[in-house]
Coordinates of C-alpha atoms in Angstrom, one line a residue:
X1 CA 5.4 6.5 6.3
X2 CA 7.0 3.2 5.9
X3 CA 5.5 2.4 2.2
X4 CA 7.7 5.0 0.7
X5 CA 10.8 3.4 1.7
X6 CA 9.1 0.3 0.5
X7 CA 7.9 1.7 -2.9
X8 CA 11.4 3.5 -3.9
X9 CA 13.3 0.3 -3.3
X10 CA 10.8 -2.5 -4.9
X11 CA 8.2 -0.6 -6.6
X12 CA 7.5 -4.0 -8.5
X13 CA 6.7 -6.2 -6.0
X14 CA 3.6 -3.7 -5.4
X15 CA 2.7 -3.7 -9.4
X16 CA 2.9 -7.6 -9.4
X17 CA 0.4 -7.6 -6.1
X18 CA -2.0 -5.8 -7.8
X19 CA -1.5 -7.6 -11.5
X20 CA -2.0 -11.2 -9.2
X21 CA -5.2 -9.2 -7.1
X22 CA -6.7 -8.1 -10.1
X23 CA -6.5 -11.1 -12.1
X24 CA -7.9 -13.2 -9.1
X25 CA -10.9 -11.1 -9.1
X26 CA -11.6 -10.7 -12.6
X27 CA -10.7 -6.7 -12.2
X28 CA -9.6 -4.8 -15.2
X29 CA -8.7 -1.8 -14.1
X30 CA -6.7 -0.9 -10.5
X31 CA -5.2 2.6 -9.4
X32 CA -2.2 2.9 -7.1
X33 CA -3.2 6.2 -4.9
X34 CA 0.1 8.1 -3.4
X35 CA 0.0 11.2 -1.6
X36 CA 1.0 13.8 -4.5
X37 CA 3.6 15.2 -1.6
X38 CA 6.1 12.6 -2.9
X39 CA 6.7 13.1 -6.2
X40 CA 9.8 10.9 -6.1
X41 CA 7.9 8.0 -5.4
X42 CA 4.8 8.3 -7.9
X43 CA 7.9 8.7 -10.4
X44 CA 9.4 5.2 -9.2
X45 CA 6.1 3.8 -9.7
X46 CA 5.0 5.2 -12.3
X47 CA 8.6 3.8 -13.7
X48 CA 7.6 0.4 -12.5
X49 CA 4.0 0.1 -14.4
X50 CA 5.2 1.1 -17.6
X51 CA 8.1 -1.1 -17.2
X52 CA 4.8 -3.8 -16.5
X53 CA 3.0 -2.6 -20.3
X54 CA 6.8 -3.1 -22.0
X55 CA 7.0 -6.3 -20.4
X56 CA 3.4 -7.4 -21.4
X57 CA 1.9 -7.5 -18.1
X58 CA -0.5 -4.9 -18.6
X59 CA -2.1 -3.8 -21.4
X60 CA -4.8 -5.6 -23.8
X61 CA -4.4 -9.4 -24.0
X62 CA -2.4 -10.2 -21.7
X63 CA 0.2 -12.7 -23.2
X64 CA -3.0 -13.7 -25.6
X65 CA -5.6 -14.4 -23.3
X66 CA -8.9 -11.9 -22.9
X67 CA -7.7 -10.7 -20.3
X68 CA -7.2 -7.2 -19.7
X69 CA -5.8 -4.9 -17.3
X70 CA -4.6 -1.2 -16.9
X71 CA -3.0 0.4 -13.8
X72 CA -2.8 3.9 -13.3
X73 CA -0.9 5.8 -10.8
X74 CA -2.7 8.1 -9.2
X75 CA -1.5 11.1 -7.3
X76 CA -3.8 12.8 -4.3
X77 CA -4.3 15.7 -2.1
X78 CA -2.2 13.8 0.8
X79 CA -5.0 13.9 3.3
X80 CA -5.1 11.5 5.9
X81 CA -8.7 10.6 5.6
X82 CA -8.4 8.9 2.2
X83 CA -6.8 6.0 4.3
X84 CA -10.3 5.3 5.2
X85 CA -11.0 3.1 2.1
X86 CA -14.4 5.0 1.1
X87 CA -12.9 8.3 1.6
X88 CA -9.8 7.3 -0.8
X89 CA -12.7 6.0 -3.4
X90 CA -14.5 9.4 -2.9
X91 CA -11.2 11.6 -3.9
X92 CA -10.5 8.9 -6.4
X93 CA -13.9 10.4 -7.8
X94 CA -13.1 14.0 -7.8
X95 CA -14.8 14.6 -4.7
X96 CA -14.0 16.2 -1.5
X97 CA -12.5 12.4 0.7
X98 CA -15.7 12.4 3.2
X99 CA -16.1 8.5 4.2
X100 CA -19.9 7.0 3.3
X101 CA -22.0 5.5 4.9
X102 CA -21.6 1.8 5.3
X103 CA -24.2 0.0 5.0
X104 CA -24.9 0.8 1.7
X105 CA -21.6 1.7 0.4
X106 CA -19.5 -1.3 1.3
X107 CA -16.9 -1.3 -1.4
X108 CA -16.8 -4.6 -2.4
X109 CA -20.3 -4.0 -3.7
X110 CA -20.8 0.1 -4.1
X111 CA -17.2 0.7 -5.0
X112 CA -15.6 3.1 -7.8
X113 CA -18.5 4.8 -9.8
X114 CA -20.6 2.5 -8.1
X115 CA -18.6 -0.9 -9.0
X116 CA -17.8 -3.4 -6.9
X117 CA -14.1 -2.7 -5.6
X118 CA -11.5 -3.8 -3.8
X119 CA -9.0 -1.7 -1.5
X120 CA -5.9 -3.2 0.0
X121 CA -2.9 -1.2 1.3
X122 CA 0.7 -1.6 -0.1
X123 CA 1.8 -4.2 2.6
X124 CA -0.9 -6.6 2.6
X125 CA -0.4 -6.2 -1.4
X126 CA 3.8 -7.0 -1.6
X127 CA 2.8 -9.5 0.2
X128 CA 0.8 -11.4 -2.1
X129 CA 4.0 -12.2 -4.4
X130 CA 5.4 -13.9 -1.7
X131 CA 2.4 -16.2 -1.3
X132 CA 1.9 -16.9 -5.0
X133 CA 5.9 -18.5 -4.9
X134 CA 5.7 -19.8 -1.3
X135 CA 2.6 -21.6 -1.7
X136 CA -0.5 -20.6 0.9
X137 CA 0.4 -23.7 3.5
X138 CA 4.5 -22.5 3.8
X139 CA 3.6 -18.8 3.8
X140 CA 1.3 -19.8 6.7
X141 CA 4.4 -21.3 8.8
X142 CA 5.7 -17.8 9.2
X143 CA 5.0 -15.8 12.2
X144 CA 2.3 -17.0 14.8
X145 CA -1.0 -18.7 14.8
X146 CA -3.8 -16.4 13.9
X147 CA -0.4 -13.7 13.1
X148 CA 1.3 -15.1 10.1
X149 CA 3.4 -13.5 7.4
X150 CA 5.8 -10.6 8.5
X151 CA 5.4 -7.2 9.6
X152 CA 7.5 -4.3 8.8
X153 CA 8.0 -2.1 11.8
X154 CA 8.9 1.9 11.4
X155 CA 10.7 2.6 14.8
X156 CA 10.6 6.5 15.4
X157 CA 11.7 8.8 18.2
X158 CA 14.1 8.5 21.8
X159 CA 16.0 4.8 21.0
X160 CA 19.7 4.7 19.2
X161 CA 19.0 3.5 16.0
X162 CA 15.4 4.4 14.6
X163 CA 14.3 2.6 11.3
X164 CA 12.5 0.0 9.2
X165 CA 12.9 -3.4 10.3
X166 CA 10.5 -6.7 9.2
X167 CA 9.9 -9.5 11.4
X168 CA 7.8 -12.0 11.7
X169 CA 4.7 -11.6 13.1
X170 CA 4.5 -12.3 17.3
X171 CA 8.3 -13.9 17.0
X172 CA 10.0 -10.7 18.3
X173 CA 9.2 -8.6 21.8
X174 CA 8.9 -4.9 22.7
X175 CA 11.8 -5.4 24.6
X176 CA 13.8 -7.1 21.6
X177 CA 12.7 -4.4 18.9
X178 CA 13.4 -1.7 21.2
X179 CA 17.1 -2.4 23.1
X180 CA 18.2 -5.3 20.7
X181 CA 17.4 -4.1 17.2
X182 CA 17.1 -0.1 17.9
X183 CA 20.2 -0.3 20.3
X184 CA 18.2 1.1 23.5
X185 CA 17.2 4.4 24.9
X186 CA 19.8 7.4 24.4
X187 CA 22.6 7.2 26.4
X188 CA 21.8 8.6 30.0
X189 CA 18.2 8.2 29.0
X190 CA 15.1 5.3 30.1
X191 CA 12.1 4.5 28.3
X192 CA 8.7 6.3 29.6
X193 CA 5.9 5.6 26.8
X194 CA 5.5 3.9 23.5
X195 CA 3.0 3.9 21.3
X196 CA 2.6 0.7 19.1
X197 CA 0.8 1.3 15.8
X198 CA 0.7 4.7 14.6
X199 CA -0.3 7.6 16.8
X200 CA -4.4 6.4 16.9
X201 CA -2.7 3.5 19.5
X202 CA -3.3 3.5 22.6
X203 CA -0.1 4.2 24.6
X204 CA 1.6 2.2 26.4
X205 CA 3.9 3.1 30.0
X206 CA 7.0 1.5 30.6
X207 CA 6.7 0.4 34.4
X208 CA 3.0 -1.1 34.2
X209 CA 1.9 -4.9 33.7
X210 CA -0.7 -6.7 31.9
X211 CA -2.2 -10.0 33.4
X212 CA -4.9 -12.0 32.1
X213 CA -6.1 -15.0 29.6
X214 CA -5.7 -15.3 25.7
X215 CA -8.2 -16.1 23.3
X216 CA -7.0 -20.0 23.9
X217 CA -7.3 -19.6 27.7
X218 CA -3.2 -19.2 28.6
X219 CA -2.6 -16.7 30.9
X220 CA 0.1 -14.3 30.9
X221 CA 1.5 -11.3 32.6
X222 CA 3.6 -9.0 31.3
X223 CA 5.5 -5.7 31.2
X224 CA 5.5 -3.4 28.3
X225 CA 9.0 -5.5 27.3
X226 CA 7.5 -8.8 27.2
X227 CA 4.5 -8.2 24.6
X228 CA 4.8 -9.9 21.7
X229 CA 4.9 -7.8 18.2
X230 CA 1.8 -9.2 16.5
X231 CA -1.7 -8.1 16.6
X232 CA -3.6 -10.3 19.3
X233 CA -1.2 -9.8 21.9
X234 CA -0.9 -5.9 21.7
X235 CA -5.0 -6.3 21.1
X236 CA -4.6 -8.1 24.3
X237 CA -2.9 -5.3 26.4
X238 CA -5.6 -2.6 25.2
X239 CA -4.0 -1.5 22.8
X240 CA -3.3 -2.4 18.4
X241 CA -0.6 -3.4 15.9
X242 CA -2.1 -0.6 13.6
X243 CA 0.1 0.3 11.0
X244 CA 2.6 -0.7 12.7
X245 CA 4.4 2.6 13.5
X246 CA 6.4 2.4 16.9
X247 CA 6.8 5.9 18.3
X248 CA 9.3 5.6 21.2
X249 CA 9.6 8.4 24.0
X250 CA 11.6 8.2 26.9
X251 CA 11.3 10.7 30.2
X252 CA 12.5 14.1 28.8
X253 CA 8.9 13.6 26.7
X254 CA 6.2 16.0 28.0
X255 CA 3.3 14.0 27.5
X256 CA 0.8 17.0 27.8
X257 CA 3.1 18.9 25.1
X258 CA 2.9 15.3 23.1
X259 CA -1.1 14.9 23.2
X260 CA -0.9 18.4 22.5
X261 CA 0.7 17.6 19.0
X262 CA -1.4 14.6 18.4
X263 CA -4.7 16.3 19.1
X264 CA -3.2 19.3 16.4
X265 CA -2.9 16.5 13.5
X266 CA -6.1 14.7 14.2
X267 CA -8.2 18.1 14.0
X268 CA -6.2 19.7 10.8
X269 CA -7.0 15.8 9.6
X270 CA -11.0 15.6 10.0
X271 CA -12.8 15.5 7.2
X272 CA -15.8 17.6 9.3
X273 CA -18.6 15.6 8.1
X274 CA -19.9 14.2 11.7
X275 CA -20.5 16.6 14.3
X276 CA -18.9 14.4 17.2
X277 CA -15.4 14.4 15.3
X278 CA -15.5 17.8 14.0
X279 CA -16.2 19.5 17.1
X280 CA -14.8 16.9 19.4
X281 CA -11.1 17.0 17.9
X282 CA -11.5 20.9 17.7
X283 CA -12.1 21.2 21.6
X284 CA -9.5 18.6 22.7
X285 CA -7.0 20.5 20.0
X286 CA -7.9 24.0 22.0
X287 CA -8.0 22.5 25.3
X288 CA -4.5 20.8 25.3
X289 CA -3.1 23.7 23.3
X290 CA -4.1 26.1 26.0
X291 CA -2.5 23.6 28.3
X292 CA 1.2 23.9 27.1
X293 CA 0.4 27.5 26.9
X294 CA 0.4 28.1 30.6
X295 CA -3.3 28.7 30.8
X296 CA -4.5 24.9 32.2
X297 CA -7.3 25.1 34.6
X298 CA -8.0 22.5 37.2
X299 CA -10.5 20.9 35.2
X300 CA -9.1 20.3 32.2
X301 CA -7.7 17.0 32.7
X302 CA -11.2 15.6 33.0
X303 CA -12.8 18.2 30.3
X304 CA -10.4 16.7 27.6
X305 CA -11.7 12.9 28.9
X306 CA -15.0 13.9 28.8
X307 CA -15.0 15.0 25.2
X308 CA -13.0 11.8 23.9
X309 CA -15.4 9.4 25.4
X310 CA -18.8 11.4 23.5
X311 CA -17.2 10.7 20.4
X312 CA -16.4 6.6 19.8
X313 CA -19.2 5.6 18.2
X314 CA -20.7 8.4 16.8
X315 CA -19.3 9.0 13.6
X316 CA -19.8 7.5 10.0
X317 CA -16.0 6.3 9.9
X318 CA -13.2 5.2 12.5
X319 CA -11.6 8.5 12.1
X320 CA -13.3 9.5 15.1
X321 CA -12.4 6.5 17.4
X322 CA -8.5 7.3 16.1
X323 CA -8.8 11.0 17.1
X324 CA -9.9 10.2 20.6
X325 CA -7.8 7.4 21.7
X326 CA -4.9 9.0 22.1
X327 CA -6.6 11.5 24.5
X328 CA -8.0 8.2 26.7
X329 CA -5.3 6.8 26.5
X330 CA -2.5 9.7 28.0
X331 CA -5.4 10.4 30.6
X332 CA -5.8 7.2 31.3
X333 CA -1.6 6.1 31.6
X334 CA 0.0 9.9 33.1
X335 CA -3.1 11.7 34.3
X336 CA -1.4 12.6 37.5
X337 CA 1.1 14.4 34.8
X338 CA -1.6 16.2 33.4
X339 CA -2.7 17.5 36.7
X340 CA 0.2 18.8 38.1
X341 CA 0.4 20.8 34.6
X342 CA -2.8 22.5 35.8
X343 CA -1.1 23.4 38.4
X344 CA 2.4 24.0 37.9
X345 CA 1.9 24.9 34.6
X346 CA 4.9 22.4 33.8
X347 CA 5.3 18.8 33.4
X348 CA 5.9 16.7 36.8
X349 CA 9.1 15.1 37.1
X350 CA 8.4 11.5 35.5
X351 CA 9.9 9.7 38.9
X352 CA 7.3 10.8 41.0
X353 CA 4.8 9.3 38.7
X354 CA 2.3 6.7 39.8
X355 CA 0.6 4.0 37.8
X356 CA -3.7 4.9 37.6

């Protein structure tokens, strides 16, 4: 995750976010919510908030005015539905994290114990320092139109030189991330697949080009190197910014063994409220599991396809849209790989590959 890195090295740019949030909206009490896995960072934190009370930024009073604020670090289960922001308010609660029903449980008016509440994540929150001493206008002038401020980019998998890196929004390329900053694929090695934004991004296949018109009518067409690293433009290409983890995997990948792991997460993940998600990640889970097993029937390409498309759209959160992209979107970019798995019962050489 690429908070952690974040919280262990500034820890206070994320308590003076919230102090500056909190004091914009009248709020007098806020609660930082880690995954309890990472004990070294809720330490760092916590660290960082009671450094906040010595300093008298926290507390009763603040610097003799009525206002009042208290912060409290708060350590959780680590499951990955409490990134939905109703779920996180639900385990914040006691509760089992199951996401509500919006409408009528919007946060910002059915929050926390019923209050009205605001939930931000830890980037969009260091961030707001930066505004405050920039002035809105200036902070503007970074990155692109519609994409401003920057964007810190966790680079994982097949390239030389994975890492954190922060750029501004839309001023930096695939291509440039990849072979400039990251060094390129592994020596002897080419790119085959990237996913964008975290693993609920849709993936992308090196070799294929997107053509059409933006939002302001200029028409484009590019390859997977070209797109720009902002939010619109991966929007653009079917795909999303997301959180903005770029998982990079070049052609010794499996692609059925890597849906395979994907499809494990998301149904270990799922909270099991809605039927659709519950069930749905289960079958694509068993399905592509007994795939890489050497039991793939004929039909299973198009068995895991249908399932993913019954479940977008049926569920109370996005969880279940996240669960089931993945699966489109493999089918969709190497189904010809998944086909000859049925048959072979191994992958098929990624040369002989054709777009679909």
């Amino acid at each position: 995750c690429k908070d952690m890195p974040m919280l262990m090295a500034t820890p206070h740019t994320l308590v003076e976010g919230v102090i500056i949030s909190s004091y914009a909206v009248r709020a007098h009490h806020a609660f930082i919510y880690v995954r309890g896995e990472v004990l070294h960072v809720i330490r760092r934190l916590q660290q960082a908030v009671a450094d906040a009370y010595q300093a008298g930024y926290l507390g009763k009073g603040i610097f003799g005015t009525e206002y009042d604020l208290d912060i409290v670090v708060h350590a959780g289960a680590g499951a990955y539905i409490c990134g939905e922001e109703t779920g996180l308010i639900e385990s914040l609660e006691g509760k089992r994290a199951n996401p509500r029903i919006k409408p009528p449980y919007f946060p910002a008016v059915l929050g926390l114990y019923q209050c009205p509440t605001i939930v931000n994540n830890v980037e969009t929150l260091c961030h707001v320092k930066h505004i405050i001493d920039m002035g809105g206008d200036e902070y503007a002038k970074i990155g692109t139109p519609g994409n401003t401020g920057t964007r810190i980019f966790c680079v994982s998998g097949h390239v030389k030189k994975p890492g954190y890196y922060e750029f501004e929004c839309g001023k930096i390329t695939m291509g440039q991330l990849l072979n400039e900053v990251c060094g390129g694929p592994r020596d002897g090695r080419t790119f085959k697949a990237v996913i964008p934004g975290g693993s609920s991004a849709k993936i992308l296949k090196f070799g294929e080009r997107f053509k059409g018109k933006s939002r302001a009518g200029v028409e484009y067409d590019w390859g997977v190197e070209d797109v720009p690293m902002d939010f619109d433009s991966l929007a653009m290409i079917g795909t999303m910014g997301g959180s903005g983890g770029v998982i990079v995997m070049d052609h010794s990948v499996n692609m059925v063994e890597a849906l395979a792991n994907i499809n494990a997460f998301y149904s270990h993940e799922s909270c099991g409220q809605c039927t659709p998600c519950r069930e749905g990640s289960l079958w694509m889970k068993k399905i592509s599991s007994r795939m890489v097993h050497g039991a793939a029937r004929k039909e299973d390409a198009a068995l895991l396809k249908g399932v993913a498309d019954q479940i977008p759209g049926r569920t109370i959160c996005a969880f279940g849209e996240a669960c089931s992209w993945p699966t489109q979107s493999f089918l969709s970019k190497f189904k010809d790989e998944f086909e000859s798995y049925a048959e072979t019962k191994k992958s098929k050489p990624a040369d002989s590959l054709e777009l679909v």
